Every structure is written in structure tokens, then in C-alpha cells.
Short mmCIF file of C-alpha atoms and ligand atoms in Angstrom, two decimals:
data_model
loop_
_atom_site.label_atom_id
_atom_site.label_comp_id
_atom_site.label_asym_id
_atom_site.label_seq_id
_atom_site.Cartn_x
_atom_site.Cartn_y
_atom_site.Cartn_z
CA MET W 1 25.37 45.83 -125.73
CA LEU W 2 22.30 43.40 -124.84
CA ASN W 3 19.65 44.66 -122.89
CA GLY W 4 17.87 42.38 -119.63
CA PRO W 5 16.90 42.90 -116.03
CA HIS W 6 21.03 42.48 -115.36
CA SER W 7 22.35 44.79 -117.79
CA ASP W 8 22.63 47.83 -115.73
CA GLN W 9 24.44 46.02 -112.90
CA PHE W 10 26.84 44.61 -115.26
CA ALA W 11 27.32 47.77 -117.81
CA GLU W 12 30.48 49.30 -116.06
CA ALA W 13 32.37 45.98 -115.52
CA LEU W 14 31.41 44.76 -118.95
CA ARG W 15 32.40 47.95 -120.84
CA PRO W 16 34.35 46.58 -123.83
CA ASP W 17 37.35 48.84 -123.11
CA VAL W 18 37.37 47.62 -119.65
CA ILE W 19 37.47 44.03 -120.98
CA HIS W 20 39.96 44.92 -123.29
CA ARG W 21 42.34 46.67 -120.90
CA ARG W 22 41.91 43.28 -118.53
CA ILE W 23 42.82 40.98 -121.71
CA ARG W 24 45.84 43.21 -122.47
CA GLN W 25 47.12 43.12 -118.66
CA LEU W 26 46.72 39.34 -118.64
CA SER W 27 48.34 38.69 -122.06
CA GLY W 28 51.23 41.06 -121.19
CA LEU W 29 52.40 38.39 -118.52
CA GLY W 30 53.39 36.07 -121.29
CA PRO W 31 52.58 32.63 -121.83
CA ARG W 32 50.67 31.20 -118.40
CA TYR W 33 51.79 27.39 -119.22
CA VAL W 34 51.50 25.46 -115.95
CA GLY W 35 54.44 25.62 -113.69
CA THR W 36 55.70 28.81 -115.01
CA ALA W 37 56.47 32.19 -113.83
CA GLY W 38 53.72 33.65 -116.17
CA GLU W 39 51.25 31.39 -114.54
CA ARG W 40 52.16 32.26 -111.03
CA GLU W 41 51.97 36.03 -111.92
CA ALA W 42 48.67 35.60 -113.58
CA ARG W 43 47.26 33.42 -110.40
CA GLN W 44 48.43 36.55 -107.90
CA LEU W 45 46.74 39.18 -110.53
CA LEU W 46 43.59 37.44 -110.42
CA VAL W 47 43.76 37.10 -106.51
CA GLN W 48 44.18 40.72 -106.50
CA GLN W 49 41.51 41.70 -108.93
CA LEU W 50 38.84 39.32 -107.25
CA ARG W 51 39.63 41.18 -103.99
CA GLU W 52 39.71 44.64 -105.56
CA ALA W 53 35.96 43.46 -106.90
CA GLY W 54 34.96 43.36 -103.38
CA VAL W 55 34.62 39.63 -103.05
CA PRO W 56 35.05 38.87 -99.28
CA ASP W 57 36.63 35.41 -99.49
CA VAL W 58 39.26 34.92 -101.91
CA ARG W 59 41.73 31.99 -101.62
CA GLU W 60 44.22 30.02 -103.46
CA GLU W 61 43.55 26.07 -103.48
CA PRO W 62 46.75 24.15 -104.09
CA LEU W 63 47.13 21.04 -106.42
CA THR W 64 49.77 19.05 -107.79
CA VAL W 65 49.47 18.35 -111.56
CA VAL W 66 51.79 16.54 -114.28
CA GLN W 67 53.80 18.95 -116.10
CA TYR W 68 54.73 18.17 -119.85
CA GLU W 69 58.25 19.05 -120.77
CA GLU W 70 59.24 18.49 -124.45
CA VAL W 71 62.96 17.30 -124.89
CA SER W 72 62.79 16.56 -128.77
CA ALA W 73 60.38 15.95 -131.52
CA THR W 74 61.32 15.13 -134.93
CA CYS W 75 59.44 14.05 -138.22
CA VAL W 76 61.61 12.85 -141.05
CA TYR W 77 60.36 12.60 -144.71
CA ASN W 78 63.21 13.52 -147.30
CA GLY W 79 64.93 15.44 -144.48
CA ALA W 80 63.77 16.68 -141.20
CA LEU W 81 60.63 18.55 -140.80
CA PRO W 82 59.76 21.19 -138.36
CA ALA W 83 57.88 19.23 -135.71
CA THR W 84 56.91 19.51 -131.80
CA GLY W 85 55.77 17.06 -129.26
CA LEU W 86 52.34 16.08 -129.11
CA GLN W 87 51.84 16.23 -125.46
CA PHE W 88 50.99 13.18 -123.25
CA THR W 89 52.10 10.82 -126.04
CA ALA W 90 54.67 8.26 -125.27
CA SER W 91 58.59 8.92 -125.69
CA GLY W 92 59.98 6.82 -128.57
CA ALA W 93 60.89 6.42 -132.32
CA VAL W 94 59.24 4.69 -134.84
CA GLN W 95 59.45 4.50 -138.81
CA ALA W 96 56.59 3.01 -140.57
CA PRO W 97 54.32 3.49 -143.74
CA ALA W 98 51.99 6.63 -143.02
CA VAL W 99 48.42 6.65 -143.57
CA TYR W 100 46.37 9.68 -144.28
CA LEU W 101 43.13 10.40 -142.49
CA GLY W 102 42.13 13.76 -143.69
CA CYS W 103 40.43 15.97 -141.00
CA PRO W 104 38.21 13.59 -139.16
CA ALA W 105 35.37 15.31 -136.84
CA ASN W 106 35.24 12.29 -134.42
CA ALA W 107 36.13 8.53 -134.09
CA ALA W 108 33.18 7.36 -136.31
CA GLU W 109 34.32 9.22 -139.30
CA ILE W 110 37.61 7.46 -138.95
CA GLU W 111 35.88 4.15 -138.56
CA GLU W 112 34.03 4.97 -141.82
CA LEU W 113 37.38 5.31 -143.54
CA GLN W 114 38.43 1.97 -141.96
CA GLY W 115 35.07 0.30 -143.40
CA ARG W 116 36.30 1.37 -146.74
CA GLY W 117 39.87 -0.20 -146.41
CA VAL W 118 42.11 2.35 -144.86
CA GLU W 119 44.44 0.47 -142.70
CA LEU W 120 45.82 1.69 -139.29
CA GLN W 121 47.50 -1.40 -137.86
CA GLY W 122 51.42 -0.87 -138.04
CA ARG W 123 51.04 2.53 -139.40
CA ILE W 124 51.87 6.20 -138.67
CA ALA W 125 48.61 8.10 -138.80
CA ILE W 126 48.81 11.61 -140.29
CA LEU W 127 45.42 13.93 -139.62
CA HIS W 128 44.28 17.43 -139.25
CA SER W 129 42.95 18.12 -135.92
CA ILE W 130 42.39 20.74 -133.33
CA TYR W 131 41.13 18.48 -130.71
CA PRO W 132 43.57 15.30 -131.37
CA TYR W 133 42.79 13.90 -127.81
CA GLU W 134 39.22 13.34 -128.89
CA LEU W 135 40.71 11.03 -131.74
CA LEU W 136 43.79 9.34 -130.34
CA PRO W 137 42.06 6.47 -128.28
CA HIS W 138 40.49 5.40 -131.40
CA ILE W 139 43.55 5.42 -133.74
CA THR W 140 45.92 3.83 -130.95
CA ALA W 141 43.32 1.07 -130.30
CA SER W 142 43.09 0.32 -134.11
CA GLY W 143 46.92 -0.63 -134.07
CA ALA W 144 48.62 2.97 -135.26
CA VAL W 145 52.13 3.06 -134.05
CA GLY W 146 52.62 6.78 -134.24
CA VAL W 147 50.53 9.96 -134.76
CA VAL W 148 51.27 13.11 -136.63
CA VAL W 149 48.78 15.82 -136.40
CA ALA W 150 49.06 18.25 -139.31
CA CYS W 151 48.47 21.67 -138.08
CA SER W 152 47.23 24.68 -140.46
CA THR W 153 48.34 27.42 -138.18
CA PRO W 154 49.88 30.17 -140.74
CA SER W 155 53.23 31.85 -140.73
CA GLY W 156 54.99 28.39 -140.17
CA LEU W 157 53.64 28.39 -136.42
CA ILE W 158 52.91 24.95 -134.98
CA SER W 159 49.82 24.90 -132.46
CA ARG W 160 50.53 22.91 -129.21
CA PHE W 161 48.11 20.20 -128.23
CA THR W 162 47.85 17.53 -125.86
CA GLY W 163 47.32 13.92 -126.60
CA ARG W 164 45.25 13.55 -123.46
CA MET W 165 42.64 15.74 -122.35
CA TYR W 166 40.08 14.10 -119.84
CA PRO W 167 40.02 12.06 -117.46
CA ARG W 168 42.91 14.15 -115.86
CA ILE W 169 46.03 12.15 -114.96
CA ARG W 170 46.72 12.62 -111.41
CA PRO W 171 50.40 12.71 -110.56
CA GLU W 172 49.85 9.60 -108.18
CA ASP W 173 48.26 7.73 -110.89
CA PHE W 174 50.40 8.69 -113.49
CA ASP W 175 52.66 6.03 -115.29
CA GLU W 176 54.30 7.16 -118.51
CA SER W 177 54.74 3.55 -119.84
CA GLU W 178 51.06 3.70 -120.14
CA LEU W 179 51.15 6.21 -122.93
CA ASP W 180 50.26 4.65 -125.90
CA VAL W 181 52.27 5.75 -129.24
CA PRO W 182 54.78 8.68 -129.89
CA GLY W 183 53.02 11.74 -131.56
CA VAL W 184 54.38 14.74 -132.97
CA ILE W 185 52.82 18.06 -134.58
CA VAL W 186 53.98 19.46 -137.96
CA ASN W 187 53.01 22.47 -139.90
CA GLU W 188 50.75 21.09 -142.91
CA GLU W 189 52.69 23.29 -145.47
CA ALA W 190 55.98 21.16 -144.39
CA LEU W 191 53.71 18.15 -144.55
CA ARG W 192 52.41 18.73 -148.02
CA PRO W 193 55.22 16.41 -149.86
CA VAL W 194 54.23 13.51 -147.60
CA LEU W 195 50.29 14.03 -148.39
CA VAL W 196 51.28 14.47 -152.29
CA ASP W 197 53.15 11.24 -152.07
CA LEU W 198 50.57 9.37 -150.25
CA ALA W 199 47.98 10.06 -152.97
CA LEU W 200 50.32 8.11 -155.38
CA GLY W 201 51.50 5.30 -153.51
CA PRO W 202 53.10 4.25 -150.23
CA ALA W 203 55.35 6.82 -148.17
CA GLN W 204 57.47 5.87 -145.24
CA VAL W 205 57.72 8.37 -142.36
CA ALA W 206 59.91 8.46 -139.33
CA ILE W 207 59.02 10.26 -136.04
CA GLU W 208 60.58 10.61 -132.59
CA HIS W 209 59.39 12.11 -129.59
CA VAL W 210 61.03 12.39 -126.28
CA ALA W 211 59.38 13.83 -123.20
CA ARG W 212 60.11 14.72 -119.43
CA TYR W 213 57.11 14.58 -117.09
CA ALA W 214 57.35 15.86 -113.73
CA PRO W 215 55.02 16.86 -110.68
CA VAL W 216 54.52 20.63 -110.34
CA GLU W 217 52.61 22.61 -107.78
CA THR W 218 49.73 25.27 -108.91
CA ALA W 219 46.47 26.20 -107.49
CA ASN W 220 42.77 27.19 -108.16
CA VAL W 221 41.82 30.73 -107.26
CA VAL W 222 38.54 30.49 -105.36
CA ALA W 223 36.23 33.45 -104.49
CA GLU W 224 32.69 33.28 -102.91
CA VAL W 225 29.99 35.95 -102.75
CA PRO W 226 28.00 34.60 -100.13
CA GLY W 227 24.27 34.00 -100.62
CA THR W 228 21.74 36.08 -98.36
CA GLU W 229 18.98 33.61 -98.59
CA SER W 230 20.22 29.98 -99.42
CA SER W 231 23.29 27.86 -98.87
CA GLU W 232 22.74 26.68 -102.32
CA ARG W 233 25.72 27.64 -104.96
CA VAL W 234 26.17 28.67 -108.65
CA VAL W 235 29.89 28.13 -109.72
CA VAL W 236 31.36 30.24 -112.61
CA GLY W 237 34.85 29.18 -113.64
CA ALA W 238 37.40 30.27 -116.49
CA HIS W 239 40.70 28.55 -116.72
CA TYR W 240 44.08 30.89 -116.23
CA ASP W 241 46.59 28.76 -117.93
CA THR W 242 47.55 28.68 -121.49
CA GLN W 243 49.43 26.27 -123.82
CA TYR W 244 53.29 26.51 -123.90
CA ASP W 245 54.16 29.54 -125.95
CA THR W 246 50.97 31.44 -126.29
CA PRO W 247 49.86 34.90 -124.54
CA GLY W 248 46.36 33.46 -124.50
CA ALA W 249 44.38 36.56 -125.26
CA CYS W 250 41.56 34.73 -126.53
CA ASP W 251 42.32 31.38 -124.83
CA ASN W 252 41.57 32.44 -121.83
CA ALA W 253 42.28 36.12 -120.96
CA THR W 254 38.77 36.58 -122.40
CA GLY W 255 37.10 34.14 -119.84
CA LEU W 256 39.06 35.63 -116.93
CA ALA W 257 38.19 39.36 -117.95
CA ALA W 258 34.36 38.21 -117.91
CA LEU W 259 35.08 36.30 -114.51
CA VAL W 260 36.29 39.35 -112.79
CA ALA W 261 33.60 41.59 -114.33
CA ILE W 262 30.82 39.01 -113.13
CA ALA W 263 32.52 39.08 -109.58
CA GLU W 264 32.00 42.83 -109.60
CA GLY W 265 28.56 42.93 -110.57
CA ALA W 266 27.68 40.13 -108.39
CA VAL W 267 29.11 41.57 -105.31
CA ARG W 268 27.01 44.79 -105.82
CA SER W 269 23.86 42.81 -105.95
CA ALA W 270 24.14 40.52 -103.06
CA PRO W 271 22.75 37.26 -104.77
CA LYS W 272 20.23 35.10 -102.67
CA ARG W 273 22.39 31.82 -103.47
CA THR W 274 26.23 31.78 -103.15
CA LEU W 275 28.04 32.60 -106.24
CA VAL W 276 31.42 30.97 -106.72
CA LEU W 277 34.09 32.28 -109.02
CA VAL W 278 36.96 30.01 -109.75
CA ALA W 279 40.01 30.73 -111.90
CA PHE W 280 41.25 27.18 -112.80
CA ALA W 281 44.65 25.78 -113.19
CA ASP W 282 45.97 23.51 -115.52
CA GLU W 283 42.99 23.11 -118.03
CA GLU W 284 45.17 22.75 -121.05
CA HIS W 285 46.44 19.48 -120.08
CA GLY W 286 43.32 17.41 -118.75
CA LEU W 287 41.26 19.89 -116.95
CA ALA W 288 43.01 19.39 -114.12
CA GLY W 289 42.06 22.25 -111.66
CA SER W 290 38.27 21.78 -112.33
CA THR W 291 38.58 18.14 -111.84
CA GLU W 292 40.51 18.82 -108.54
CA TYR W 293 37.69 21.46 -107.46
CA CYS W 294 35.02 18.83 -107.98
CA LEU W 295 36.97 16.38 -105.73
CA ALA W 296 38.18 19.15 -103.02
CA HIS W 297 34.50 20.37 -102.77
CA ARG W 298 32.59 17.16 -102.88
CA GLU W 299 30.56 18.01 -100.01
CA GLU W 300 29.13 20.89 -101.52
CA LEU W 301 28.29 19.35 -105.17
CA ASN W 302 24.72 18.18 -103.82
CA SER W 303 23.81 21.84 -103.38
CA THR W 304 25.92 23.20 -106.09
CA ILE W 305 22.82 23.69 -108.66
CA ALA W 306 24.82 24.67 -111.68
CA MET W 307 28.34 25.63 -113.37
CA ILE W 308 28.76 28.17 -116.03
CA ASN W 309 32.12 27.82 -118.11
CA LEU W 310 33.90 30.78 -119.59
CA ASP W 311 36.42 29.79 -122.12
CA ALA W 312 37.82 31.66 -125.32
CA LEU W 313 34.54 33.94 -125.63
CA GLY W 314 35.64 35.39 -128.86
CA TRP W 315 38.37 36.44 -131.41
CA ALA W 316 37.90 38.71 -134.22
CA LEU W 317 35.47 36.92 -136.43
CA ALA W 318 31.93 36.76 -135.26
CA GLY W 319 31.37 32.99 -135.85
CA GLU W 320 28.43 31.51 -134.59
CA ARG W 321 27.03 32.06 -131.01
CA ALA W 322 27.19 28.44 -129.45
CA LEU W 323 25.72 26.84 -126.58
CA TYR W 324 27.41 23.95 -124.95
CA ALA W 325 25.24 22.26 -122.17
CA ASP W 326 24.08 19.64 -120.14
CA PRO W 327 20.56 18.29 -121.08
CA ALA W 328 19.43 19.22 -117.30
CA ILE W 329 20.13 22.96 -117.88
CA ARG W 330 19.82 23.26 -121.69
CA ASP W 331 16.36 24.89 -122.04
CA ILE W 332 17.17 27.39 -118.91
CA ALA W 333 20.53 28.24 -120.63
CA PHE W 334 18.84 28.69 -123.99
CA GLU W 335 15.75 30.58 -122.74
CA ALA W 336 18.05 32.79 -120.53
CA ALA W 337 20.10 33.75 -123.56
CA ALA W 338 17.13 34.28 -125.80
CA ALA W 339 15.47 36.43 -123.53
CA ILE W 340 18.24 38.88 -123.62
CA GLY W 341 18.44 38.58 -127.45
CA TRP W 342 21.40 36.31 -127.67
CA THR W 343 20.11 33.20 -129.50
CA PRO W 344 22.20 30.16 -130.00
CA GLU W 345 23.15 29.20 -133.46
CA HIS W 346 25.08 26.31 -132.62
CA GLU W 347 24.37 23.69 -130.07
CA LEU W 348 26.22 20.76 -128.63
CA GLU W 349 25.26 18.35 -125.71
CA ALA W 350 28.44 19.24 -123.61
CA SER W 351 29.35 15.80 -122.43
CA THR W 352 30.01 14.43 -125.96
CA PHE W 353 32.95 16.82 -126.22
CA ALA W 354 35.50 16.62 -123.53
CA GLY W 355 36.89 20.08 -124.13
CA SER W 356 36.89 22.41 -121.11
CA ASP W 357 36.12 22.66 -117.65
CA TYR W 358 32.59 22.10 -117.81
CA ASN W 359 33.25 18.20 -117.89
CA PRO W 360 34.20 17.21 -114.59
CA PHE W 361 31.23 19.27 -113.18
CA ILE W 362 29.08 17.26 -115.52
CA ASP W 363 30.71 14.20 -114.21
CA ALA W 364 30.05 15.15 -110.54
CA GLY W 365 26.37 15.76 -111.23
CA VAL W 366 26.39 19.52 -111.48
CA PRO W 367 24.75 20.53 -114.69
CA ALA W 368 27.06 22.79 -116.82
CA ALA W 369 26.63 25.51 -119.56
CA TYR W 370 29.10 27.20 -121.68
CA TYR W 371 28.20 30.02 -124.33
CA TRP W 372 31.06 30.76 -126.81
CA ARG W 373 31.62 31.58 -130.27
CA TYR W 374 32.49 28.78 -132.41
CA PRO W 375 33.22 27.95 -135.23
CA PRO W 376 35.26 29.05 -136.87
CA PRO W 377 38.41 28.53 -134.59
CA HIS W 378 40.98 30.93 -134.00
CA PRO W 379 43.54 30.73 -136.70
CA TYR W 380 46.32 31.03 -134.21
CA TYR W 381 44.86 28.93 -131.67
CA HIS W 382 47.59 27.90 -129.06
CA THR W 383 50.39 29.82 -130.88
CA SER W 384 51.92 33.00 -129.98
CA GLY W 385 49.50 34.27 -132.43
CA ASP W 386 46.78 34.39 -129.86
CA VAL W 387 47.12 38.31 -129.09
CA PRO W 388 44.81 41.14 -128.01
CA GLU W 389 44.73 42.50 -131.34
CA LEU W 390 42.73 39.68 -132.68
CA VAL W 391 40.15 39.90 -129.81
CA ASP W 392 36.82 41.63 -130.40
CA ALA W 393 36.20 43.17 -127.08
CA GLU W 394 32.60 43.92 -127.84
CA MET W 395 31.82 40.33 -128.62
CA VAL W 396 33.47 39.12 -125.62
CA SER W 397 31.54 41.68 -123.51
CA GLU W 398 28.29 40.49 -125.22
CA THR W 399 29.09 36.74 -124.76
CA ALA W 400 29.96 37.48 -121.15
CA MET W 401 26.75 39.47 -120.63
CA VAL W 402 24.61 36.25 -121.49
CA ALA W 403 26.78 34.28 -118.96
CA ALA W 404 26.28 36.87 -116.26
CA HIS W 405 22.69 37.01 -117.06
CA LEU W 406 22.48 33.24 -116.55
CA ALA W 407 24.63 33.29 -113.31
CA MET W 408 22.34 36.00 -111.71
CA THR W 409 19.21 34.37 -113.01
CA LEU W 410 20.35 31.17 -111.21
CA ALA W 411 21.71 32.91 -108.22
CA ASN W 412 18.48 34.98 -107.68
CA ASP W 413 15.68 32.98 -108.66
CA LEU W 414 15.23 30.41 -105.91
CA SER W 415 12.42 28.58 -107.70
CA ILE W 416 14.82 27.37 -110.60
CA HIS W 417 16.23 23.80 -109.80
CA PRO W 418 17.76 22.37 -112.75
CA GLY W 419 18.22 18.84 -110.83
CA ARG W 420 21.32 16.55 -111.40
CA SER W 421 23.16 16.35 -114.87
CA LYS W 422 22.20 13.95 -117.37
CA PRO W 423 25.08 13.42 -119.64
CA THR W 424 25.29 11.15 -122.60
CA VAL W 425 28.85 10.52 -121.85
CA ARG W 426 30.47 9.79 -118.48
CA TYR W 427 34.04 9.99 -118.51
CA LEU W 428 35.08 9.91 -114.56
CA GLU W 429 32.99 8.93 -111.56
CA LEU W 430 33.06 12.16 -109.42
CA ARG W 431 29.44 12.25 -108.07
CA PRO W 432 29.93 12.69 -104.28
CA GLU W 433 27.93 9.56 -103.38
CA HIS W 434 30.42 7.57 -105.32
CA LEU W 435 33.39 9.53 -104.21
CA ASP W 436 32.61 8.73 -100.64
CA ALA W 437 32.11 4.92 -101.26
CA ALA W 438 35.59 5.03 -103.20
CA ALA W 439 37.35 6.99 -100.54
CA PRO W 440 38.43 4.21 -98.17
CA ALA W 441 39.76 1.86 -100.86
CA LYS W 442 41.70 4.89 -102.22
CA GLU W 443 43.50 5.55 -99.20
CA SER W 444 44.62 2.01 -98.49
CA SER W 445 45.90 1.49 -101.92
ZN1 ZN J 501 40.86 27.25 -123.16
#
């Protein structure tokens, strides 16, 4: 266990066996896909756990999101290959020559291939990725007519992904006809004959995707530990939904176990600034709960000094200690971690990757920090294989301790003022001054 000024306060709540029990309990509810019974039960359990932790004010804040439901997904090449829908891509059927893009890390790498003569226009693009939503805008803008994500999950399983992550599509703005092209996900073993044939010459692939989109009610769970000396706030958040058919032990029962533990430790210490603990709804389809939180709490955003994100805190392999942070809080987050012996080995300017609930906060002006373990990614990411047996509770407890230490440092040291966020990429205008200016126009439309 890491040692620092707050380790005693969290020693009990962050004990690995306590963390592991919480992870098992949440995972035991089954998939928490938005709009399902598992999701509702998880929400109720979190309300109960945060109340039991002694947080005086725990409430559900409702929101409506667009739910994706797969009707059918097929990929045909010398017979049907096992396929599932790439969520938030268009419904439709297309048959076209395939083009293989390998495993691009970002759009720039795809552009480099295009510069070497790889043609996307009129093709079905095949690629390996665990964040296809980051690459799809470039692929479709380049004229591809369909997308096949090759997924390397073992045992014939297929991970589920969304084709659109952030900005969130609000139900009132959602227009299915604006989705670009159909997309499917196929296990890479099944796709191998296509990739082999593509190495030797052209290969024609057919895909079909049919989806249903409907509004569904859900809620964020918001718990507040009031500050004793300041009206300023620090938000700590973890999403409680999962992808379609996963128990979500790592993603994100680990973050929720940490959230409840931080609540317990914080209640006992009476922080000077208000600590807000949020279990976010529907992260997996576009950071919907965290975006809605920023919209609903716009009056508080100017006095919200930071957001700390808890998501997928550690599976069985150690991986690298990773810090994703906004530049305004990077040094504070780095030094707070290093001070208790956790030195980040892998860093990213958080706004350059729209991958978790920190993004809306950064767009809202609130600097955010996210400690986790990556790479390597979980081999059963977003599948039924994300089980408690593959989570290392000691490592989760360690990463959670770093987040807890930063939270308490920010909550108690009134001399720390990170200032407003300074993102490289801004996806959405969520800063309070802009929201207020835009509000009348939105109401009249
Ligand atoms: Zn997650």
C-alpha cells in the first residue's frame, strides 16, 4: 500500500479485500447496459452504498439518452462471418471492395497510408481498433462506404464498441439519417481469409447493419460531502454503465469501488472544499451522463476547481502507470502521485483522446485528471470475459489511493488553484458563459 498523508484515512475503505468484494457485488448484477434491469439495480446499489458511507446528500438526477439496440449485423465473405453491430453507425447494406488499414493509432496514421496510395473512396475499410470512434470521422470523410472493425478478443468473443463517442448525441438532436455509413465488428480469426486474400489482390466484402434507436430514461447518482470552509468544489466521478453483454468488473466496477471508498474516507475527514462524488450514467455511448452533469450544474462549474476520473483502474496485468490530464492540472496531479510513490510512466494530454468522462469537464472549463493502468488493454475488453477473477484488487486499491490522495489534497489545500482548463482539442462548448449565451436560442428552436 502507498504511504502518504491520507493513507490512514483510506486504509480501511481501500483495503484490497473490501475493494474486491465491492467489485464482485457490482459484477454479480450482470451487464449494466443503459436502460436494462442491471443498470437500474447498480444505480440503486450505489445510492445505498453512498448513503451507508455517511454522505449526507445522495440523489438521483434523471436524464434521457439515446439507446442503441442491434436488430441484425452481418458480414459476408465466402459465407457469413460472425458479426455484431458497430453501435451508432448507420443502418444499411453495402457490398464493395475492401481495403485493409491495419491497426492505426490515430487519423494521422491513416492519412499516411492514403499518402502512399491506399484508397478509401468507395471501399469498405477493415481495421483493428479498440477505439474505432476516434478513427471513423476520418475514414468516412475519406469516402469509405462501410467499416469492419476486426476485434482480437480471444475465445471467439466479439467486443462491442460505439462508432460515436463524444460529443454526446442528445435525444432531441438525434437524427438517425445523419449517421454516416454502416459498420460491423467481426472477430479477427474469422476475418483472416479476407486479410490473406487482400494481401494478394482485391477482395469484395458485403456488410449489413440494422439498428433501432430509442430514448431511454436513466440517471446520474450525485453525492455531496459539504465543505467546511469553502464553497468551491472538487468532483470525483466513475461511470456505472457497461457495454452490452459484459459484467464490467474492470470497466468499471473498479472505478465504482474506488468512488465509494473515497466517499467513506472523505466523510470522516470533513474536507474544507465540497467533495462531489458522481456515478455517471451511459458513458459507453457518448459520455452522456457526464455531459448532462456539466449542463445541469453549469452554475457550479466556475467554482468547481477540478474533476478526477475513475475508470478501469486495473486488470490482472500491471501495465503502465498512466496519467491523462488537462495541462492546467497536470503538474499538480503528477506531483501528488509522485509524492506518495506512484510515478506516472505514460502520459497523455487528456483532451486529445475523447475516451472517458473527463472530456465534458475539460470542455466545461474544469481541469480533469485521470490515473489508470494502460497499456496493455484488457484482453476481454467490453465482453463477457471482463470478470472479477481478472481484476487485481491490490492494483485497483493502489490506483484508487492515488486518486483519493489528489482529491483530498485539492479538497483541503485552499492555496491550490489550478485555474480553468487549457485543452488542445475542444469538442463541445460547455463553458458556463457560453451556455448561458446560447440558452435562449436553444429554447426558441
Ligand atoms: Zn469505462
